[in-house]
Structures are given as C-alpha cells and as structure tokens.
PDB file of C-alpha atoms in Angstrom:
ATOM      1  CA  MET A   1       5.334  20.154  -6.994  1.00  0.00           C
ATOM      2  CA  LEU A   2       2.735  18.045  -8.751  1.00  0.00           C
ATOM      3  CA  LYS A   3      -0.784  18.209  -7.365  1.00  0.00           C
ATOM      4  CA  LEU A   4      -3.297  15.699  -8.671  1.00  0.00           C
ATOM      5  CA  GLY A   5      -6.822  17.009  -8.370  1.00  0.00           C
ATOM      6  CA  PHE A   6      -8.206  19.828  -6.245  1.00  0.00           C
ATOM      7  CA  LEU A   7      -7.029  20.087  -2.644  1.00  0.00           C
ATOM      8  CA  ARG A   8      -9.118  21.484   0.188  1.00  0.00           C
ATOM      9  CA  TRP A   9      -9.040  20.254   3.774  1.00  0.00           C
ATOM     10  CA  SER A  10     -12.253  19.086   5.315  1.00  0.00           C
ATOM     11  CA  ALA A  11     -13.449  16.799   8.126  1.00  0.00           C
ATOM     12  CA  CYS A  12     -12.506  13.121   7.886  1.00  0.00           C
ATOM     13  CA  ARG A  13     -12.485   9.886   9.829  1.00  0.00           C
ATOM     14  CA  PHE A  14     -11.743   6.197   9.498  1.00  0.00           C
ATOM     15  CA  SER A  15     -14.482   3.658   8.928  1.00  0.00           C
ATOM     16  CA  PRO A  16     -14.070  -0.099   9.546  1.00  0.00           C
ATOM     17  CA  PHE A  17     -12.121  -1.921   6.876  1.00  0.00           C
ATOM     18  CA  ILE A  18     -12.575  -5.216   5.106  1.00  0.00           C
ATOM     19  CA  ILE A  19     -10.084  -7.989   4.586  1.00  0.00           C
ATOM     20  CA  ASP A  20     -11.068 -10.642   2.060  1.00  0.00           C
ATOM     21  CA  HIS A  21      -9.750 -14.086   3.021  1.00  0.00           C
ATOM     22  CA  SER A  22     -10.897 -16.655   0.497  1.00  0.00           C
ATOM     23  CA  SER A  23      -8.688 -19.507   1.644  1.00  0.00           C
ATOM     24  CA  SER A  24      -7.396 -20.793   4.934  1.00  0.00           C
ATOM     25  CA  SER A  25      -4.226 -21.947   3.161  1.00  0.00           C
ATOM     26  CA  SER A  26      -2.867 -18.413   3.377  1.00  0.00           C
ATOM     27  CA  GLY A  27      -2.110 -18.901   7.054  1.00  0.00           C
ATOM     28  CA  PHE A  28      -4.750 -16.435   8.211  1.00  0.00           C
ATOM     29  CA  CYS A  29      -7.038 -17.557  11.002  1.00  0.00           C
ATOM     30  CA  PHE A  30     -10.282 -16.075   9.696  1.00  0.00           C
ATOM     31  CA  SER A  31     -13.120 -18.116   8.167  1.00  0.00           C
ATOM     32  CA  GLN A  32     -12.458 -18.928   4.533  1.00  0.00           C
ATOM     33  CA  GLU A  33     -16.034 -18.195   3.492  1.00  0.00           C
ATOM     34  CA  GLN A  34     -16.661 -14.769   4.916  1.00  0.00           C
ATOM     35  CA  THR A  35     -15.377 -11.262   4.533  1.00  0.00           C
ATOM     36  CA  ILE A  36     -14.371  -9.870   7.886  1.00  0.00           C
ATOM     37  CA  SER A  37     -15.298  -6.320   8.811  1.00  0.00           C
ATOM     38  CA  PHE A  38     -13.761  -4.892  11.936  1.00  0.00           C
ATOM     39  CA  ALA A  39     -12.326  -1.740  13.478  1.00  0.00           C
ATOM     40  CA  LEU A  40      -8.585  -1.201  13.707  1.00  0.00           C
ATOM     41  CA  ARG A  41      -7.370  -4.328  15.404  1.00  0.00           C
ATOM     42  CA  SER A  42      -4.894  -7.125  14.654  1.00  0.00           C
ATOM     43  CA  GLN A  43      -3.302 -10.142  16.258  1.00  0.00           C
ATOM     44  CA  MET A  44      -0.451  -7.884  17.289  1.00  0.00           C
ATOM     45  CA  GLY A  45      -2.729  -5.976  19.616  1.00  0.00           C
ATOM     46  CA  SER A  46      -5.294  -3.203  19.456  1.00  0.00           C
ATOM     47  CA  PHE A  47      -4.467   0.202  18.076  1.00  0.00           C
ATOM     48  CA  ARG A  48      -6.159   3.510  18.694  1.00  0.00           C
ATOM     49  CA  THR A  49      -8.985   4.110  16.245  1.00  0.00           C
ATOM     50  CA  LEU A  50      -9.016   7.122  13.994  1.00  0.00           C
ATOM     51  CA  SER A  51     -10.903  10.299  14.794  1.00  0.00           C
ATOM     52  CA  GLN A  52     -14.497   9.679  15.839  1.00  0.00           C
ATOM     53  CA  SER A  53     -15.619  13.204  14.965  1.00  0.00           C
ATOM     54  CA  SER A  54     -16.488  12.496  11.348  1.00  0.00           C
ATOM     55  CA  SER A  55     -16.657   9.748   8.742  1.00  0.00           C
ATOM     56  CA  ARG A  56     -15.166  11.267   5.606  1.00  0.00           C
ATOM     57  CA  LEU A  57     -12.518   8.629   4.903  1.00  0.00           C
ATOM     58  CA  LEU A  58     -13.842   5.310   3.669  1.00  0.00           C
ATOM     59  CA  PHE A  59     -11.098   2.685   3.969  1.00  0.00           C
ATOM     60  CA  ARG A  60     -10.931  -0.981   3.026  1.00  0.00           C
ATOM     61  CA  GLN A  61      -8.009  -3.377   3.321  1.00  0.00           C
ATOM     62  CA  LEU A  62      -8.188  -6.299   0.875  1.00  0.00           C
ATOM     63  CA  PHE A  63      -6.112  -9.465   0.640  1.00  0.00           C
ATOM     64  CA  GLU A  64      -4.870 -11.625  -2.251  1.00  0.00           C
ATOM     65  CA  LYS A  65      -4.070 -15.098  -0.939  1.00  0.00           C
ATOM     66  CA  GLU A  66      -1.528 -16.396  -3.479  1.00  0.00           C
ATOM     67  CA  SER A  67       1.003 -13.571  -3.161  1.00  0.00           C
ATOM     68  CA  TYR A  68      -0.117 -12.477   0.327  1.00  0.00           C
ATOM     69  CA  THR A  69      -0.617  -8.989  -1.091  1.00  0.00           C
ATOM     70  CA  TYR A  70      -2.684  -6.239   0.482  1.00  0.00           C
ATOM     71  CA  THR A  71      -4.653  -3.855  -1.717  1.00  0.00           C
ATOM     72  CA  TYR A  72      -6.012  -0.671  -0.170  1.00  0.00           C
ATOM     73  CA  LEU A  73      -9.143   1.235  -1.149  1.00  0.00           C
ATOM     74  CA  LEU A  74      -9.526   4.830   0.053  1.00  0.00           C
ATOM     75  CA  ALA A  75     -12.367   7.225  -0.768  1.00  0.00           C
ATOM     76  CA  ASP A  76     -13.814  10.570   0.291  1.00  0.00           C
ATOM     77  CA  SER A  77     -17.288   9.469   1.350  1.00  0.00           C
ATOM     78  CA  PHE A  78     -18.531  13.039   1.934  1.00  0.00           C
ATOM     79  CA  HIS A  79     -17.704  14.327  -1.540  1.00  0.00           C
ATOM     80  CA  PRO A  80     -20.664  14.218  -3.992  1.00  0.00           C
ATOM     81  CA  ASP A  81     -18.675  12.014  -6.407  1.00  0.00           C
ATOM     82  CA  LYS A  82     -17.177   9.787  -3.694  1.00  0.00           C
ATOM     83  CA  PRO A  83     -13.769   9.816  -5.438  1.00  0.00           C
ATOM     84  CA  ALA A  84     -11.581   6.822  -4.665  1.00  0.00           C
ATOM     85  CA  LEU A  85      -8.165   5.302  -5.293  1.00  0.00           C
ATOM     86  CA  LEU A  86      -6.668   1.817  -5.111  1.00  0.00           C
ATOM     87  CA  ILE A  87      -3.146   1.139  -3.883  1.00  0.00           C
ATOM     88  CA  ASP A  88      -1.353  -1.979  -5.189  1.00  0.00           C
ATOM     89  CA  PRO A  89      -4.209  -3.801  -6.954  1.00  0.00           C
ATOM     90  CA  VAL A  90      -3.529  -7.397  -8.086  1.00  0.00           C
ATOM     91  CA  ASP A  91      -4.598  -8.748 -11.476  1.00  0.00           C
ATOM     92  CA  LYS A  92      -6.317 -11.799  -9.971  1.00  0.00           C
ATOM     93  CA  THR A  93      -8.601  -9.734  -7.733  1.00  0.00           C
ATOM     94  CA  VAL A  94      -9.519  -6.885 -10.082  1.00  0.00           C
ATOM     95  CA  ASP A  95     -13.119  -8.081 -10.490  1.00  0.00           C
ATOM     96  CA  ARG A  96     -13.539  -8.337  -6.716  1.00  0.00           C
ATOM     97  CA  ASP A  97     -12.155  -4.843  -6.192  1.00  0.00           C
ATOM     98  CA  LEU A  98     -14.274  -3.228  -8.912  1.00  0.00           C
ATOM     99  CA  SER A  99     -17.381  -5.005  -7.637  1.00  0.00           C
ATOM    100  CA  LEU A 100     -16.780  -3.562  -4.174  1.00  0.00           C
ATOM    101  CA  ILE A 101     -16.232  -0.084  -5.626  1.00  0.00           C
ATOM    102  CA  ARG A 102     -19.528  -0.280  -7.520  1.00  0.00           C
ATOM    103  CA  GLU A 103     -21.324  -1.615  -4.455  1.00  0.00           C
ATOM    104  CA  LEU A 104     -20.091   1.303  -2.360  1.00  0.00           C
ATOM    105  CA  GLY A 105     -21.057   3.832  -5.041  1.00  0.00           C
ATOM    106  CA  LEU A 106     -17.515   5.146  -5.494  1.00  0.00           C
ATOM    107  CA  LYS A 107     -15.835   6.794  -8.484  1.00  0.00           C
ATOM    108  CA  LEU A 108     -12.375   5.319  -8.980  1.00  0.00           C
ATOM    109  CA  LEU A 109      -9.848   7.949 -10.022  1.00  0.00           C
ATOM    110  CA  TYR A 110      -6.457   6.285  -9.598  1.00  0.00           C
ATOM    111  CA  ALA A 111      -4.977   2.780  -9.601  1.00  0.00           C
ATOM    112  CA  MET A 112      -1.604   3.240  -7.900  1.00  0.00           C
ATOM    113  CA  ASN A 113       1.467   1.135  -7.247  1.00  0.00           C
ATOM    114  CA  THR A 114       4.054   1.583  -4.517  1.00  0.00           C
ATOM    115  CA  HIS A 115       6.720   0.043  -6.802  1.00  0.00           C
ATOM    116  CA  VAL A 116       7.274  -2.405  -9.661  1.00  0.00           C
ATOM    117  CA  HIS A 117       6.293  -5.697  -8.055  1.00  0.00           C
ATOM    118  CA  ALA A 118       8.177  -8.957  -8.587  1.00  0.00           C
ATOM    119  CA  ASP A 119       5.801 -11.378  -6.854  1.00  0.00           C
ATOM    120  CA  HIS A 120       2.518 -10.675  -8.618  1.00  0.00           C
ATOM    121  CA  ILE A 121       1.159  -8.860 -11.651  1.00  0.00           C
ATOM    122  CA  THR A 122      -0.399  -5.495 -10.970  1.00  0.00           C
ATOM    123  CA  GLY A 123      -4.079  -5.013 -11.713  1.00  0.00           C
ATOM    124  CA  THR A 124      -3.740  -1.437 -12.964  1.00  0.00           C
ATOM    125  CA  GLY A 125      -3.794  -2.286 -16.663  1.00  0.00           C
ATOM    126  CA  LEU A 126      -6.843  -4.528 -16.331  1.00  0.00           C
ATOM    127  CA  ILE A 127      -8.632  -1.868 -14.300  1.00  0.00           C
ATOM    128  CA  LYS A 128      -7.958   0.745 -16.986  1.00  0.00           C
ATOM    129  CA  GLY A 129      -9.437  -1.614 -19.571  1.00  0.00           C
ATOM    130  CA  LYS A 130     -12.630  -1.992 -17.538  1.00  0.00           C
ATOM    131  CA  VAL A 131     -12.851   1.609 -16.273  1.00  0.00           C
ATOM    132  CA  PRO A 132     -11.244   3.776 -18.995  1.00  0.00           C
ATOM    133  CA  ASP A 133     -11.242   7.027 -17.010  1.00  0.00           C
ATOM    134  CA  VAL A 134      -8.996   5.580 -14.291  1.00  0.00           C
ATOM    135  CA  LYS A 135      -5.395   6.807 -14.311  1.00  0.00           C
ATOM    136  CA  SER A 136      -2.512   4.491 -13.451  1.00  0.00           C
ATOM    137  CA  VAL A 137       0.082   5.963 -11.075  1.00  0.00           C
ATOM    138  CA  ILE A 138       3.664   4.952 -10.272  1.00  0.00           C
ATOM    139  CA  SER A 139       6.892   6.725  -9.373  1.00  0.00           C
ATOM    140  CA  LYS A 140       8.968   8.274 -12.143  1.00  0.00           C
ATOM    141  CA  ALA A 141      12.019   6.535 -10.683  1.00  0.00           C
ATOM    142  CA  SER A 142      10.451   3.111 -11.246  1.00  0.00           C
ATOM    143  CA  GLY A 143      11.045   3.177 -14.998  1.00  0.00           C
ATOM    144  CA  ALA A 144       7.606   1.654 -15.593  1.00  0.00           C
ATOM    145  CA  LYS A 145       4.794   2.859 -17.823  1.00  0.00           C
ATOM    146  CA  ALA A 146       1.812   4.716 -16.333  1.00  0.00           C
ATOM    147  CA  ASP A 147      -0.513   7.635 -16.974  1.00  0.00           C
ATOM    148  CA  VAL A 148       0.832   9.670 -14.070  1.00  0.00           C
ATOM    149  CA  PHE A 149       4.407   9.685 -12.786  1.00  0.00           C
ATOM    150  CA  ILE A 150       4.901  10.880  -9.236  1.00  0.00           C
ATOM    151  CA  GLU A 151       7.920  12.240  -7.415  1.00  0.00           C
ATOM    152  CA  PRO A 152       8.749  12.931  -3.746  1.00  0.00           C
ATOM    153  CA  GLY A 153       6.670  15.787  -2.352  1.00  0.00           C
ATOM    154  CA  ASP A 154       3.758  15.310  -4.730  1.00  0.00           C
ATOM    155  CA  LYS A 155       0.224  15.221  -3.378  1.00  0.00           C
ATOM    156  CA  ILE A 156      -2.458  12.906  -4.709  1.00  0.00           C
ATOM    157  CA  THR A 157      -5.879  14.329  -3.972  1.00  0.00           C
ATOM    158  CA  PHE A 158      -9.211  12.542  -3.995  1.00  0.00           C
ATOM    159  CA  GLY A 159     -12.063  14.845  -3.064  1.00  0.00           C
ATOM    160  CA  ASP A 160     -11.020  16.815  -0.004  1.00  0.00           C
ATOM    161  CA  LEU A 161      -8.490  14.237   1.145  1.00  0.00           C
ATOM    162  CA  PHE A 162      -4.931  13.720  -0.029  1.00  0.00           C
ATOM    163  CA  LEU A 163      -1.880  11.484   0.161  1.00  0.00           C
ATOM    164  CA  ASP A 164       1.701  12.704   0.385  1.00  0.00           C
ATOM    165  CA  VAL A 165       4.326  10.900  -1.696  1.00  0.00           C
ATOM    166  CA  ARG A 166       7.572   9.932   0.069  1.00  0.00           C
ATOM    167  CA  ALA A 167      10.444   8.246  -1.732  1.00  0.00           C
ATOM    168  CA  THR A 168      11.515   5.066   0.085  1.00  0.00           C
ATOM    169  CA  PRO A 169      13.932   3.297  -2.292  1.00  0.00           C
ATOM    170  CA  GLY A 170      16.053   0.344  -1.284  1.00  0.00           C
ATOM    171  CA  HIS A 171      13.827  -2.656  -1.955  1.00  0.00           C
ATOM    172  CA  THR A 172      13.660  -1.291  -5.503  1.00  0.00           C
ATOM    173  CA  ALA A 173      14.941   1.988  -6.887  1.00  0.00           C
ATOM    174  CA  GLY A 174      11.410   3.303  -7.427  1.00  0.00           C
ATOM    175  CA  CYS A 175       9.664   2.482  -4.140  1.00  0.00           C
ATOM    176  CA  VAL A 176       7.404   5.132  -2.612  1.00  0.00           C
ATOM    177  CA  THR A 177       5.303   5.322   0.541  1.00  0.00           C
ATOM    178  CA  TYR A 178       1.909   7.035   0.465  1.00  0.00           C
ATOM    179  CA  VAL A 179       1.046   8.946   3.653  1.00  0.00           C
ATOM    180  CA  THR A 180      -2.316  10.497   4.534  1.00  0.00           C
ATOM    181  CA  GLY A 181      -2.261  14.257   4.860  1.00  0.00           C
ATOM    182  CA  ASP A 182      -0.981  16.190   7.830  1.00  0.00           C
ATOM    183  CA  GLY A 183      -3.733  18.504   9.027  1.00  0.00           C
ATOM    184  CA  PRO A 184      -6.445  18.826  11.666  1.00  0.00           C
ATOM    185  CA  ASP A 185      -9.104  17.759   9.184  1.00  0.00           C
ATOM    186  CA  GLN A 186      -7.221  14.833   7.670  1.00  0.00           C
ATOM    187  CA  PRO A 187      -7.380  11.289   9.142  1.00  0.00           C
ATOM    188  CA  GLN A 188      -5.896  10.994  12.615  1.00  0.00           C
ATOM    189  CA  PRO A 189      -3.727   9.199  13.433  1.00  0.00           C
ATOM    190  CA  ARG A 190      -2.008   9.360  10.074  1.00  0.00           C
ATOM    191  CA  MET A 191      -1.755   6.294   7.869  1.00  0.00           C
ATOM    192  CA  ALA A 192       1.211   5.208   5.733  1.00  0.00           C
ATOM    193  CA  PHE A 193       1.096   2.632   2.942  1.00  0.00           C
ATOM    194  CA  THR A 194       4.639   1.353   2.827  1.00  0.00           C
ATOM    195  CA  GLY A 195       4.595  -1.235   0.049  1.00  0.00           C
ATOM    196  CA  ASP A 196       7.557  -3.580   0.518  1.00  0.00           C
ATOM    197  CA  ALA A 197       9.908  -1.003   2.022  1.00  0.00           C
ATOM    198  CA  LEU A 198       8.646  -1.720   5.535  1.00  0.00           C
ATOM    199  CA  LEU A 199       6.691  -4.831   6.499  1.00  0.00           C
ATOM    200  CA  ILE A 200       5.310  -5.782   9.901  1.00  0.00           C
ATOM    201  CA  ARG A 201       8.407  -6.920  11.804  1.00  0.00           C
ATOM    202  CA  GLY A 202      10.345  -7.088   8.568  1.00  0.00           C
ATOM    203  CA  CYS A 203      11.147  -5.390   5.266  1.00  0.00           C
ATOM    204  CA  GLY A 204      11.458  -6.145   1.571  1.00  0.00           C
ATOM    205  CA  ARG A 205      14.510  -7.957   0.262  1.00  0.00           C
ATOM    206  CA  THR A 206      17.308  -5.941  -1.343  1.00  0.00           C
ATOM    207  CA  ASP A 207      19.095  -8.473  -3.541  1.00  0.00           C
ATOM    208  CA  PHE A 208      17.405  -7.709  -6.885  1.00  0.00           C
ATOM    209  CA  GLN A 209      15.749  -4.855  -8.874  1.00  0.00           C
ATOM    210  CA  SER A 210      18.529  -2.391  -7.971  1.00  0.00           C
ATOM    211  CA  GLY A 211      17.964  -3.082  -4.283  1.00  0.00           C
ATOM    212  CA  ASN A 212      20.331  -1.527  -1.777  1.00  0.00           C
ATOM    213  CA  SER A 213      20.317  -2.364   1.925  1.00  0.00           C
ATOM    214  CA  GLY A 214      21.946   0.854   3.087  1.00  0.00           C
ATOM    215  CA  GLN A 215      19.544   2.903   1.004  1.00  0.00           C
ATOM    216  CA  LEU A 216      16.544   1.018   2.390  1.00  0.00           C
ATOM    217  CA  TYR A 217      17.715   1.595   5.961  1.00  0.00           C
ATOM    218  CA  LYS A 218      18.084   5.331   5.336  1.00  0.00           C
ATOM    219  CA  SER A 219      14.713   5.492   3.557  1.00  0.00           C
ATOM    220  CA  VAL A 220      12.796   3.882   6.398  1.00  0.00           C
ATOM    221  CA  HIS A 221      14.522   5.849   9.129  1.00  0.00           C
ATOM    222  CA  SER A 222      14.239   9.221   7.366  1.00  0.00           C
ATOM    223  CA  GLN A 223      10.845   8.924   5.671  1.00  0.00           C
ATOM    224  CA  ILE A 224       8.792   6.522   7.822  1.00  0.00           C
ATOM    225  CA  PHE A 225      10.279   6.466  11.316  1.00  0.00           C
ATOM    226  CA  THR A 226      10.139  10.288  11.380  1.00  0.00           C
ATOM    227  CA  LEU A 227       6.337  10.152  11.270  1.00  0.00           C
ATOM    228  CA  PRO A 228       4.471  10.367  14.609  1.00  0.00           C
ATOM    229  CA  LYS A 229       4.844   7.146  16.568  1.00  0.00           C
ATOM    230  CA  GLU A 230       1.091   6.524  16.515  1.00  0.00           C
ATOM    231  CA  THR A 231       1.039   6.586  12.698  1.00  0.00           C
ATOM    232  CA  LEU A 232      -0.633   3.425  11.384  1.00  0.00           C
ATOM    233  CA  LEU A 233       1.509   1.446   8.944  1.00  0.00           C
ATOM    234  CA  TYR A 234      -0.094  -0.729   6.278  1.00  0.00           C
ATOM    235  CA  PRO A 235       2.357  -3.029   4.434  1.00  0.00           C
ATOM    236  CA  GLY A 236       2.284  -4.437   0.928  1.00  0.00           C
ATOM    237  CA  HIS A 237       2.309  -8.011   2.216  1.00  0.00           C
ATOM    238  CA  ASP A 238       2.053 -10.090   5.331  1.00  0.00           C
ATOM    239  CA  TYR A 239       2.688 -13.811   5.715  1.00  0.00           C
ATOM    240  CA  LYS A 240       1.633 -14.362   9.327  1.00  0.00           C
ATOM    241  CA  GLY A 241      -1.876 -12.911   9.471  1.00  0.00           C
ATOM    242  CA  PHE A 242      -0.995  -9.431  10.746  1.00  0.00           C
ATOM    243  CA  THR A 243      -2.764  -6.457   9.221  1.00  0.00           C
ATOM    244  CA  VAL A 244      -1.431  -3.216  10.674  1.00  0.00           C
ATOM    245  CA  THR A 245       1.322  -1.882  12.904  1.00  0.00           C
ATOM    246  CA  THR A 246       2.576   1.516  14.082  1.00  0.00           C
ATOM    247  CA  VAL A 247       5.729   3.548  13.652  1.00  0.00           C
ATOM    248  CA  GLY A 248       6.415   3.238  17.363  1.00  0.00           C
ATOM    249  CA  ASP A 249       6.083  -0.532  17.361  1.00  0.00           C
ATOM    250  CA  GLU A 250       8.367  -1.024  14.365  1.00  0.00           C
ATOM    251  CA  MET A 251      11.012   1.286  15.821  1.00  0.00           C
ATOM    252  CA  LEU A 252      11.074  -0.918  18.916  1.00  0.00           C
ATOM    253  CA  TYR A 253      10.335  -4.407  17.671  1.00  0.00           C
ATOM    254  CA  ASN A 254      11.322  -4.714  14.015  1.00  0.00           C
ATOM    255  CA  PRO A 255      14.124  -7.317  14.206  1.00  0.00           C
ATOM    256  CA  ARG A 256      15.963  -5.757  11.270  1.00  0.00           C
ATOM    257  CA  LEU A 257      15.255  -2.043  11.205  1.00  0.00           C
ATOM    258  CA  SER A 258      15.483  -1.458  14.965  1.00  0.00           C
ATOM    259  CA  LYS A 259      19.210  -2.264  14.656  1.00  0.00           C
ATOM    260  CA  ASP A 260      21.990   0.085  13.587  1.00  0.00           C
ATOM    261  CA  GLU A 261      22.694   0.415   9.864  1.00  0.00           C
ATOM    262  CA  GLU A 262      25.783  -1.800   9.848  1.00  0.00           C
ATOM    263  CA  THR A 263      23.927  -4.641  11.574  1.00  0.00           C
ATOM    264  CA  PHE A 264      20.960  -4.212   9.257  1.00  0.00           C
ATOM    265  CA  ILE A 265      23.155  -4.487   6.163  1.00  0.00           C
ATOM    266  CA  SER A 266      24.783  -7.617   7.551  1.00  0.00           C
ATOM    267  CA  ILE A 267      21.377  -9.190   8.214  1.00  0.00           C
ATOM    268  CA  MET A 268      20.185  -8.426   4.688  1.00  0.00           C
ATOM    269  CA  GLN A 269      23.348  -9.794   3.098  1.00  0.00           C
ATOM    270  CA  ASN A 270      22.933 -13.123   4.868  1.00  0.00           C
ATOM    271  CA  LEU A 271      19.247 -13.888   4.271  1.00  0.00           C
ATOM    272  CA  ASN A 272      20.033 -16.429   1.531  1.00  0.00           C
ATOM    273  CA  LEU A 273      16.588 -16.088  -0.005  1.00  0.00           C
ATOM    274  CA  ALA A 274      15.356 -18.200  -2.910  1.00  0.00           C
ATOM    275  CA  TYR A 275      14.980 -16.697  -6.379  1.00  0.00           C
ATOM    276  CA  PRO A 276      11.503 -15.088  -6.595  1.00  0.00           C
ATOM    277  CA  LYS A 277       9.284 -17.593  -8.389  1.00  0.00           C
ATOM    278  CA  MET A 278       7.140 -14.954 -10.142  1.00  0.00           C
ATOM    279  CA  ILE A 279       9.813 -12.417 -11.042  1.00  0.00           C
ATOM    280  CA  ASP A 280      10.410 -13.536 -14.631  1.00  0.00           C
ATOM    281  CA  VAL A 281       6.699 -13.115 -15.389  1.00  0.00           C
ATOM    282  CA  ALA A 282       5.725 -10.285 -13.055  1.00  0.00           C
ATOM    283  CA  LEU A 283       8.601  -7.877 -13.617  1.00  0.00           C
ATOM    284  CA  PRO A 284       8.287  -7.430 -17.397  1.00  0.00           C
ATOM    285  CA  ALA A 285       4.495  -7.304 -17.098  1.00  0.00           C
ATOM    286  CA  ASN A 286       4.544  -4.675 -14.379  1.00  0.00           C
ATOM    287  CA  LEU A 287       6.903  -2.463 -16.328  1.00  0.00           C
ATOM    288  CA  VAL A 288       4.052  -2.078 -18.845  1.00  0.00           C
ATOM    289  CA  CYS A 289       1.210  -1.631 -16.348  1.00  0.00           C
ATOM    290  CA  GLY A 290       0.551  -5.370 -16.105  1.00  0.00           C
ATOM    291  CA  LEU A 291      -0.513  -5.742 -19.735  1.00  0.00           C
ATOM    292  CA  GLN A 292       2.338  -7.765 -21.200  1.00  0.00           C
ATOM    293  CA  ASP A 293       0.148  -9.523 -23.784  1.00  0.00           C
ATOM    294  CA  LEU A 294      -1.231  -6.285 -25.188  1.00  0.00           C
ATOM    295  CA  GLU A 295       2.214  -4.739 -25.228  1.00  0.00           C
ATOM    296  CA  SER A 296       3.727  -7.627 -27.167  1.00  0.00           C
ATOM    297  CA  LYS A 297       0.896  -7.503 -29.738  1.00  0.00           C
ATOM    298  CA  ALA A 298       1.370  -3.763 -30.175  1.00  0.00           C
ATOM    299  CA  ASN A 299       5.020  -4.332 -31.031  1.00  0.00           C
TER     300      ASN A 299
END
C-alpha cells in the first residue's frame, strides 16, 4: 500500500468554503462580482456541518464557469507548514487558485486529478511550472503521465490529515474517488470527492474513454454508497447551481443510480448525448499533464 507523506491522526474540523462565480452565465444565482463564503449549505437544502470541536481542515470549493468544473482545496491548517492539495484544477483558473493558496499561507504538495478529463484541460502541468515542488497525482489505471500514480487503497497524506483512494471506474477506466479519512480525529462527517463518477442527481456519461455503464453502477454502489449516509459528496461538475449532496440523498433521489442495474444501463444507453466539444483538445493534453505544447516540442 502506497502512503504519500507521514500519517498521524490529529484533531480536525471543516471551515467555511469559497465558491468563485465570475459570471452569471453559468446558471448560478450568486452575484457575478463577489466570492461567496458560507458554511455547508446548498440550494438542495442544508446539511449538517462538520465537527465543531476543532478547525484543522481548511477547505475551499472553487468553480470554473466555462466547463462547470469544481476544484477543491484542502489543507491542514494546524500543521506548521500548512500542507495543502488541489483536486481537479483547471488550466484557466490556475492563477486564481495559486493566488488563494499564497493568500492563505499554504504549502501546496499535490495537484491531483480524479480522472483524465474530456471537457477541460487540467491545470496540473501549469501548476508544476509555477510551483516546481508540487507533485502531480493521477491513477495508474488512467494511462496518463504524472509524478505519482495511485491505486485503490492508497492514502494521500497532507500534514496530519489524509485521503483514501477508491477506484470508481465506469465513466473512464481510471476514475478514482478521494475520501477523507475514517477516524475520530479526521473530518466528520466524511467527505468524498467523486469526480464525474457520481454527480448531484446524475453521473458521468459512459459512451467514450472506455466507459462502461455496468462498471460505473457497481463502482458507485460498492465504493460510494457503502460510505455512511451522512457522508458529504462533492462532484466534479454541476450545471444547476448545486454544490454538495450526501450519500443518503443520492441513494434515494438520484434518478439514475437509485434504480436497479439493468434500468441504469438502459438509461445510459439511451441518453443520446452530443459529442464532447472539448474532447479532441482536452484528452490528448490531459494524458500529458495538460502540457500538450511542451510535450510536442520535446518530441
């Protein structure tokens, strides 16, 4: 089992997150000029806040308006170095993300992807160019380039906090979900960053990039729906202005994944979705950490 960094449990808690909405054209109802800071709450209802006993976990949720992508910043605010990681950074918002990290006094360790994206170019390569000590992270099964390749069961540590790696293929062959640690001194309730495997009241498509509907159904039900029902789920995208859901809610209300497997497969086979407009640019770029120009020059 791969362990990244030193692992030791200590007290932790959630702090309010930020969502950056720079344009009302995204369909979100927040002001286009301001960054909204608020405790765990969304238009789908209010969820129980994380443990109030400490404030170790610093958490920010960030939004990229063109691809409707969420990027997540997590850090151990009690550790002397304030080590941090980014999940699913986007190339167009790298400067914003790094500015926030500097402002908060954090030390970025990892720039991580949940899978090889087809709708935007990852920001990991650009981040590495600006912050050379940062390590890019992606699953070994993805077939992409990175500094660190993860597999199911690995733990990614940052300070005294950690994320568990769960394989959730089906949208792509290399999809993973990152789950906050299970322990009395880790964030409660737990948090899962599901990428495109599970969206709020939806899921990622399965008709390209070695997608498989049956595999996705099994992944979600065995690796995500087995988490405690109060676990907070943070998706890779949202197109309706929602920000967070729970395992319990998706088990009940997800119009696709609350069905039996046969019905789910039928739904996915009849979506008749358009060809992804960014795939021909994003896919080859993301296979080389988002740096397609540098890669072509090197060859």
